[in-house]
């Protein structure tokens, strides 16, 4: 670097823009049984934003969480790694992903995935300690 020139600092991540994507996805949720629409959105390492909403079913156990739709959007769009994640309810309040969904996020984002948590942004490794992942299948 030449004297007098400064490297530009990386801009802080725009969590509010990501939350807007999640709220938009939530507005399209199919939740006639619970009445609890959920939306999720994530940034991908290539700069894309992916999203999903919950889709319920009369057979409650086969309902799809918003994170399922998000991961499907990720894979259908060419894959990649999730870097930032948020999830919201009908009012736009931050929701924490359930255990099953944390496992989905681990598979596609890993321990460093930044999660917009109710108590601040946290890496997924803090929300899913000692997680089981793809390397457990290949290293054992």
PDB file of C-alpha atoms in Angstrom:
ATOM      1  CA  UNK A   1       0.000   0.000   0.000  1.00  0.00           C
ATOM      2  CA  UNK A   2       1.374   3.425  -0.858  1.00  0.00           C
ATOM      3  CA  UNK A   3       1.780   6.098   1.815  1.00  0.00           C
ATOM      4  CA  UNK A   4      -1.392   8.106   2.383  1.00  0.00           C
ATOM      5  CA  UNK A   5      -3.659   5.321   1.154  1.00  0.00           C
ATOM      6  CA  UNK A   6      -5.780   3.389   3.584  1.00  0.00           C
ATOM      7  CA  UNK A   7      -7.419   0.066   3.021  1.00  0.00           C
ATOM      8  CA  UNK A   8     -11.195   0.477   3.114  1.00  0.00           C
ATOM      9  CA  UNK A   9     -12.815  -1.074   6.154  1.00  0.00           C
ATOM     10  CA  UNK A  10     -15.328  -3.774   5.404  1.00  0.00           C
ATOM     11  CA  UNK A  11     -18.848  -2.376   5.676  1.00  0.00           C
ATOM     12  CA  UNK A  12     -20.877  -3.815   8.538  1.00  0.00           C
ATOM     13  CA  UNK A  13     -23.425  -6.432   7.513  1.00  0.00           C
ATOM     14  CA  UNK A  14     -26.925  -5.039   6.848  1.00  0.00           C
ATOM     15  CA  UNK A  15     -29.013  -7.176   9.194  1.00  0.00           C
ATOM     16  CA  UNK A  16     -32.079  -4.983   8.693  1.00  0.00           C
ATOM     17  CA  UNK A  17     -32.094  -5.668   4.942  1.00  0.00           C
ATOM     18  CA  UNK A  18     -31.865  -9.414   5.644  1.00  0.00           C
ATOM     19  CA  UNK A  19     -34.706  -9.136   8.177  1.00  0.00           C
ATOM     20  CA  UNK A  20     -36.814  -7.452   5.471  1.00  0.00           C
ATOM     21  CA  UNK A  21     -36.296 -10.496   3.204  1.00  0.00           C
ATOM     22  CA  UNK A  22     -37.425 -12.742   6.074  1.00  0.00           C
ATOM     23  CA  UNK A  23     -40.535 -10.633   6.708  1.00  0.00           C
ATOM     24  CA  UNK A  24     -41.368 -10.754   2.996  1.00  0.00           C
ATOM     25  CA  UNK A  25     -41.024 -14.550   2.958  1.00  0.00           C
ATOM     26  CA  UNK A  26     -43.159 -14.773   6.110  1.00  0.00           C
ATOM     27  CA  UNK A  27     -45.948 -12.899   4.321  1.00  0.00           C
ATOM     28  CA  UNK A  28     -46.235 -15.841   1.897  1.00  0.00           C
ATOM     29  CA  UNK A  29     -46.242 -18.606   4.547  1.00  0.00           C
ATOM     30  CA  UNK A  30     -48.934 -21.281   4.432  1.00  0.00           C
ATOM     31  CA  UNK A  31     -49.954 -21.664   8.074  1.00  0.00           C
ATOM     32  CA  UNK A  32     -53.712 -22.393   8.194  1.00  0.00           C
ATOM     33  CA  UNK A  33     -53.442 -24.791  11.154  1.00  0.00           C
ATOM     34  CA  UNK A  34     -51.148 -23.023  13.599  1.00  0.00           C
ATOM     35  CA  UNK A  35     -51.801 -19.475  12.431  1.00  0.00           C
ATOM     36  CA  UNK A  36     -48.077 -18.932  13.041  1.00  0.00           C
ATOM     37  CA  UNK A  37     -46.393 -17.778   9.813  1.00  0.00           C
ATOM     38  CA  UNK A  38     -42.605 -17.833   9.806  1.00  0.00           C
ATOM     39  CA  UNK A  39     -40.089 -16.405   7.351  1.00  0.00           C
ATOM     40  CA  UNK A  40     -36.354 -16.966   7.087  1.00  0.00           C
ATOM     41  CA  UNK A  41     -33.615 -15.368   5.016  1.00  0.00           C
ATOM     42  CA  UNK A  42     -29.886 -15.870   4.669  1.00  0.00           C
ATOM     43  CA  UNK A  43     -26.927 -14.430   2.815  1.00  0.00           C
ATOM     44  CA  UNK A  44     -24.867 -16.831   0.722  1.00  0.00           C
ATOM     45  CA  UNK A  45     -21.089 -16.619   0.358  1.00  0.00           C
ATOM     46  CA  UNK A  46     -21.504 -15.538  -3.289  1.00  0.00           C
ATOM     47  CA  UNK A  47     -23.659 -12.531  -2.315  1.00  0.00           C
ATOM     48  CA  UNK A  48     -27.084 -14.017  -3.055  1.00  0.00           C
ATOM     49  CA  UNK A  49     -29.915 -13.829  -0.576  1.00  0.00           C
ATOM     50  CA  UNK A  50     -32.110 -16.895  -0.150  1.00  0.00           C
ATOM     51  CA  UNK A  51     -35.364 -17.163   1.767  1.00  0.00           C
ATOM     52  CA  UNK A  52     -38.112 -19.525   2.808  1.00  0.00           C
ATOM     53  CA  UNK A  53     -41.408 -19.685   4.669  1.00  0.00           C
ATOM     54  CA  UNK A  54     -43.154 -22.380   6.642  1.00  0.00           C
ATOM     55  CA  UNK A  55     -45.594 -24.616   4.776  1.00  0.00           C
ATOM     56  CA  UNK A  56     -47.986 -26.554   6.984  1.00  0.00           C
ATOM     57  CA  UNK A  57     -49.865 -29.725   6.202  1.00  0.00           C
ATOM     58  CA  UNK A  58     -52.987 -31.321   7.687  1.00  0.00           C
ATOM     59  CA  UNK A  59     -50.675 -34.138   8.789  1.00  0.00           C
ATOM     60  CA  UNK A  60     -48.837 -31.864  11.245  1.00  0.00           C
ATOM     61  CA  UNK A  61     -45.641 -33.910  11.390  1.00  0.00           C
ATOM     62  CA  UNK A  62     -44.861 -33.314   7.717  1.00  0.00           C
ATOM     63  CA  UNK A  63     -45.003 -29.519   7.861  1.00  0.00           C
ATOM     64  CA  UNK A  64     -41.967 -27.726   6.477  1.00  0.00           C
ATOM     65  CA  UNK A  65     -40.185 -25.095   8.531  1.00  0.00           C
ATOM     66  CA  UNK A  66     -39.113 -21.843   6.880  1.00  0.00           C
ATOM     67  CA  UNK A  67     -35.496 -23.017   7.081  1.00  0.00           C
ATOM     68  CA  UNK A  68     -36.382 -26.013   4.890  1.00  0.00           C
ATOM     69  CA  UNK A  69     -37.609 -23.683   2.171  1.00  0.00           C
ATOM     70  CA  UNK A  70     -34.529 -21.509   2.569  1.00  0.00           C
ATOM     71  CA  UNK A  71     -32.180 -24.479   2.137  1.00  0.00           C
ATOM     72  CA  UNK A  72     -34.184 -25.634  -0.888  1.00  0.00           C
ATOM     73  CA  UNK A  73     -33.839 -22.133  -2.369  1.00  0.00           C
ATOM     74  CA  UNK A  74     -30.084 -22.280  -1.690  1.00  0.00           C
ATOM     75  CA  UNK A  75     -29.594 -25.658  -3.358  1.00  0.00           C
ATOM     76  CA  UNK A  76     -31.926 -24.931  -6.293  1.00  0.00           C
ATOM     77  CA  UNK A  77     -30.062 -21.665  -6.904  1.00  0.00           C
ATOM     78  CA  UNK A  78     -26.682 -23.355  -7.255  1.00  0.00           C
ATOM     79  CA  UNK A  79     -25.636 -24.085  -3.686  1.00  0.00           C
ATOM     80  CA  UNK A  80     -22.974 -22.266  -1.737  1.00  0.00           C
ATOM     81  CA  UNK A  81     -22.442 -21.638   1.958  1.00  0.00           C
ATOM     82  CA  UNK A  82     -24.740 -19.625   4.190  1.00  0.00           C
ATOM     83  CA  UNK A  83     -22.935 -16.798   5.991  1.00  0.00           C
ATOM     84  CA  UNK A  84     -25.705 -14.826   7.771  1.00  0.00           C
ATOM     85  CA  UNK A  85     -29.162 -16.048   8.870  1.00  0.00           C
ATOM     86  CA  UNK A  86     -32.321 -14.559  10.369  1.00  0.00           C
ATOM     87  CA  UNK A  87     -35.829 -15.832  11.062  1.00  0.00           C
ATOM     88  CA  UNK A  88     -38.998 -13.972  12.082  1.00  0.00           C
ATOM     89  CA  UNK A  89     -42.602 -14.364  13.196  1.00  0.00           C
ATOM     90  CA  UNK A  90     -45.751 -12.560  11.982  1.00  0.00           C
ATOM     91  CA  UNK A  91     -44.772  -9.355  13.808  1.00  0.00           C
ATOM     92  CA  UNK A  92     -41.206  -9.401  12.478  1.00  0.00           C
ATOM     93  CA  UNK A  93     -39.769 -10.512  15.825  1.00  0.00           C
ATOM     94  CA  UNK A  94     -36.617 -12.615  15.694  1.00  0.00           C
ATOM     95  CA  UNK A  95     -37.210 -16.344  16.136  1.00  0.00           C
ATOM     96  CA  UNK A  96     -34.644 -18.963  16.989  1.00  0.00           C
ATOM     97  CA  UNK A  97     -34.481 -22.001  14.717  1.00  0.00           C
ATOM     98  CA  UNK A  98     -35.538 -25.306  16.255  1.00  0.00           C
ATOM     99  CA  UNK A  99     -33.001 -28.110  16.699  1.00  0.00           C
ATOM    100  CA  UNK A 100     -33.888 -29.796  13.407  1.00  0.00           C
ATOM    101  CA  UNK A 101     -33.431 -26.531  11.564  1.00  0.00           C
ATOM    102  CA  UNK A 102     -30.169 -25.766  13.343  1.00  0.00           C
ATOM    103  CA  UNK A 103     -28.937 -29.076  11.941  1.00  0.00           C
ATOM    104  CA  UNK A 104     -30.010 -28.002   8.411  1.00  0.00           C
ATOM    105  CA  UNK A 105     -28.224 -24.692   8.862  1.00  0.00           C
ATOM    106  CA  UNK A 106     -25.085 -26.475  10.126  1.00  0.00           C
ATOM    107  CA  UNK A 107     -24.989 -28.595   6.979  1.00  0.00           C
ATOM    108  CA  UNK A 108     -25.148 -25.545   4.701  1.00  0.00           C
ATOM    109  CA  UNK A 109     -23.449 -22.853   6.780  1.00  0.00           C
ATOM    110  CA  UNK A 110     -21.339 -24.590   9.372  1.00  0.00           C
ATOM    111  CA  UNK A 111     -20.130 -23.440  12.767  1.00  0.00           C
ATOM    112  CA  UNK A 112     -19.246 -19.902  11.643  1.00  0.00           C
ATOM    113  CA  UNK A 113     -22.721 -19.109  10.237  1.00  0.00           C
ATOM    114  CA  UNK A 114     -23.812 -15.890  11.939  1.00  0.00           C
ATOM    115  CA  UNK A 115     -27.310 -16.229  13.381  1.00  0.00           C
ATOM    116  CA  UNK A 116     -29.491 -13.247  14.244  1.00  0.00           C
ATOM    117  CA  UNK A 117     -30.421 -14.443  17.739  1.00  0.00           C
ATOM    118  CA  UNK A 118     -32.808 -12.924  20.257  1.00  0.00           C
ATOM    119  CA  UNK A 119     -29.831 -11.847  22.376  1.00  0.00           C
ATOM    120  CA  UNK A 120     -27.631 -10.614  19.503  1.00  0.00           C
ATOM    121  CA  UNK A 121     -25.748 -12.112  16.593  1.00  0.00           C
ATOM    122  CA  UNK A 122     -24.065 -15.414  17.470  1.00  0.00           C
ATOM    123  CA  UNK A 123     -22.158 -18.066  15.517  1.00  0.00           C
ATOM    124  CA  UNK A 124     -24.112 -21.272  14.986  1.00  0.00           C
ATOM    125  CA  UNK A 125     -21.442 -23.192  16.929  1.00  0.00           C
ATOM    126  CA  UNK A 126     -22.773 -21.510  20.105  1.00  0.00           C
ATOM    127  CA  UNK A 127     -26.350 -22.526  19.286  1.00  0.00           C
ATOM    128  CA  UNK A 128     -25.522 -26.113  18.319  1.00  0.00           C
ATOM    129  CA  UNK A 129     -22.487 -27.157  20.365  1.00  0.00           C
ATOM    130  CA  UNK A 130     -20.771 -30.441  19.540  1.00  0.00           C
ATOM    131  CA  UNK A 131     -22.802 -30.720  16.346  1.00  0.00           C
ATOM    132  CA  UNK A 132     -22.896 -33.795  14.149  1.00  0.00           C
ATOM    133  CA  UNK A 133     -22.002 -32.935  10.564  1.00  0.00           C
ATOM    134  CA  UNK A 134     -20.681 -34.225   7.253  1.00  0.00           C
ATOM    135  CA  UNK A 135     -17.131 -34.715   8.550  1.00  0.00           C
ATOM    136  CA  UNK A 136     -18.431 -37.112  11.199  1.00  0.00           C
ATOM    137  CA  UNK A 137     -19.452 -39.447   8.371  1.00  0.00           C
ATOM    138  CA  UNK A 138     -16.104 -39.312   6.609  1.00  0.00           C
ATOM    139  CA  UNK A 139     -13.694 -39.236   9.562  1.00  0.00           C
ATOM    140  CA  UNK A 140     -15.128 -42.183  11.454  1.00  0.00           C
TER     141      UNK A 140
END
